[in-house]
XYZ file of C-alpha atoms in Angstrom:
193
model
C 122.230 80.879 91.694
C 119.520 83.045 93.161
C 115.870 83.490 94.164
C 114.068 86.958 95.400
C 111.160 86.586 97.383
C 110.124 89.143 100.096
C 112.822 91.404 99.523
C 115.360 89.289 100.513
C 118.110 87.255 98.024
C 119.070 83.760 98.640
C 122.296 82.672 97.313
C 123.096 79.097 96.534
C 125.380 77.534 98.366
C 127.827 77.667 96.346
C 128.340 81.596 96.291
C 130.645 81.547 99.442
C 132.767 79.186 98.417
C 133.567 80.768 95.255
C 134.519 83.894 97.155
C 137.632 81.783 98.727
C 138.575 80.465 94.770
C 138.046 83.215 92.449
C 138.850 87.174 91.718
C 135.576 88.906 94.035
C 135.371 91.308 90.864
C 134.359 88.098 89.048
C 132.163 86.814 91.501
C 130.805 90.028 92.635
C 128.922 90.439 89.212
C 128.496 87.306 88.046
C 126.097 86.411 90.399
C 124.234 88.936 90.947
C 123.575 89.800 86.660
C 119.813 90.251 86.711
C 119.552 90.985 91.013
C 119.253 94.493 92.154
C 121.601 93.566 95.323
C 121.117 96.858 97.421
C 117.643 97.386 96.734
C 117.164 93.554 99.502
C 117.111 94.380 102.829
C 118.389 90.660 103.759
C 120.484 88.786 101.406
C 121.056 85.063 102.354
C 124.909 83.478 102.544
C 124.422 79.652 103.704
C 128.544 79.598 104.213
C 130.567 76.303 104.354
C 134.705 76.864 104.615
C 136.098 75.120 102.512
C 137.682 71.503 104.276
C 134.700 71.817 106.792
C 131.397 69.737 107.491
C 129.415 72.253 109.136
C 127.106 75.089 108.270
C 126.442 78.458 109.430
C 124.270 81.174 107.715
C 125.683 84.535 107.082
C 122.824 87.549 106.807
C 123.094 90.261 104.714
C 120.799 92.954 106.812
C 120.209 96.404 106.029
C 122.095 97.139 102.021
C 119.096 98.882 101.569
C 120.412 101.674 103.942
C 123.946 101.880 102.038
C 125.941 103.962 101.637
C 124.543 104.939 105.068
C 124.203 103.351 108.259
C 122.530 100.590 110.529
C 124.066 98.061 107.606
C 125.721 94.560 109.152
C 126.390 90.764 108.441
C 125.255 88.597 111.146
C 126.755 85.623 111.179
C 124.504 82.810 112.805
C 125.837 79.835 113.758
C 124.072 76.464 115.372
C 128.066 75.677 117.085
C 130.327 76.885 119.354
C 133.541 79.462 117.896
C 131.539 80.551 115.290
C 134.225 82.443 112.831
C 133.759 83.849 109.003
C 137.386 83.250 108.492
C 137.646 86.208 106.730
C 135.108 88.873 107.110
C 137.321 91.133 104.683
C 136.555 89.124 102.082
C 132.863 89.416 102.494
C 133.261 92.533 103.115
C 135.486 93.473 99.697
C 132.637 91.650 97.963
C 130.005 93.999 98.920
C 132.422 97.239 97.391
C 132.810 95.859 94.282
C 129.509 94.714 94.044
C 128.380 98.153 95.020
C 130.453 99.468 92.625
C 129.326 97.834 89.559
C 125.361 99.169 91.005
C 127.008 102.732 91.634
C 124.881 104.638 89.134
C 121.760 103.887 91.247
C 123.664 106.149 93.883
C 124.586 109.169 91.788
C 128.481 108.614 92.503
C 128.260 108.680 96.472
C 131.122 105.901 98.020
C 130.789 103.221 99.776
C 132.757 103.289 103.236
C 135.311 101.466 103.066
C 136.610 101.123 106.708
C 135.978 97.523 108.580
C 133.313 99.603 110.746
C 130.881 100.651 107.709
C 129.551 97.024 107.908
C 130.232 95.377 110.896
C 130.572 91.364 111.575
C 127.897 90.623 114.336
C 127.117 86.798 115.805
C 124.696 86.842 118.158
C 123.862 84.332 120.675
C 121.670 81.420 118.825
C 119.998 78.242 119.557
C 122.980 75.630 120.077
C 123.053 71.833 118.190
C 122.367 69.060 120.772
C 124.791 66.695 117.807
C 127.065 66.999 114.867
C 124.702 66.701 112.017
C 122.085 69.493 112.479
C 123.798 72.834 111.258
C 121.829 72.740 108.112
C 119.075 72.299 109.484
C 119.128 75.191 111.720
C 120.768 77.187 108.566
C 117.638 76.099 106.860
C 115.542 77.158 110.341
C 118.215 80.363 110.866
C 116.907 81.381 107.562
C 113.106 80.410 107.304
C 112.515 82.654 110.854
C 114.904 85.774 109.672
C 112.846 86.445 106.393
C 109.241 85.562 108.316
C 110.327 87.918 110.552
C 114.108 90.244 110.486
C 113.399 91.153 114.300
C 114.677 87.305 115.158
C 118.586 89.617 114.439
C 117.868 90.753 117.455
C 116.206 88.260 119.835
C 118.137 86.060 122.996
C 118.402 82.541 121.565
C 115.244 81.316 124.013
C 113.588 83.109 121.006
C 114.484 81.425 118.051
C 114.129 77.949 118.189
C 113.991 74.394 119.810
C 115.571 71.595 119.339
C 112.358 69.780 118.680
C 111.660 72.581 115.870
C 114.820 71.343 114.193
C 114.064 67.743 114.601
C 110.662 68.262 113.230
C 111.898 70.239 110.194
C 114.145 66.903 109.141
C 110.638 65.245 109.791
C 108.629 67.639 107.601
C 111.828 68.187 104.398
C 111.970 63.889 104.208
C 107.857 63.429 103.936
C 108.371 66.516 101.123
C 111.821 64.966 99.634
C 109.551 61.517 99.542
C 106.764 63.034 97.667
C 109.087 63.714 95.458
C 109.826 60.453 94.679
C 108.597 58.836 91.379
C 105.543 55.720 93.639
C 108.068 52.524 92.930
C 110.219 54.656 94.326
C 108.220 56.151 96.978
C 107.127 52.439 97.117
C 110.442 51.117 98.435
C 111.441 53.629 100.966
C 108.009 52.755 102.505
C 108.423 49.260 103.197
C 111.902 49.488 104.002
C 110.229 52.111 106.493
C 107.859 49.297 107.834
C 111.062 46.870 108.839
C-alpha cells in the first residue's frame, strides 16, 4: 500500500478515500504498519474526492520536523479552484498516526491547533483540457520527490503542457512493452491504420 523511496512515502490511490469512509484511527494504523511516517520529509497522497473524476496531489512536507515547526500540507492541483474538502480530517489522521509513533518523540505532544499543520495551495501549472489531471499528479510527484524546492516555485518553473503530453506518450510506450507480444502486435497494427 505504500512505497518508500528517497526519504519519501507514496500512498496508493485508495488511501485518501479510506480517510473519508473509515474510522480515522483505524486508517492511521492500517495504512502504515511498517513505515515510520515521521522519519520522512515528504508523504505523497493522491486525492480523488468521492464523486469526483478529478485528481489532485496532497504532499505532507516536513513531517520529520514534528512536533516542531515547518511541517505543512501542500495541495497541488492542475485545475483552478483547488480545495481539499476537509483539511481537518487529514490533520486528525496525522495526529492519530503521531499517537501511534509517540514513543519515538519521548512523550512530546503534537500541536492540535490547525496552524500547526497549515494547508498551502501554491500556484502550479494548469491543465488545458479535462483529462490530464492524473498525468499532472504524476509529474508533480516526480518533480517534488526529485527536488522538494519545487513546492516553492512559480508555475512557469514546474512543467509545461508539452512535458505532460510527452509523459503520456512515454507511459503508453512503457505499458505496451509490458504486454504479451501478441497483444503488442495488435496494438501496433491498430496504430498503423
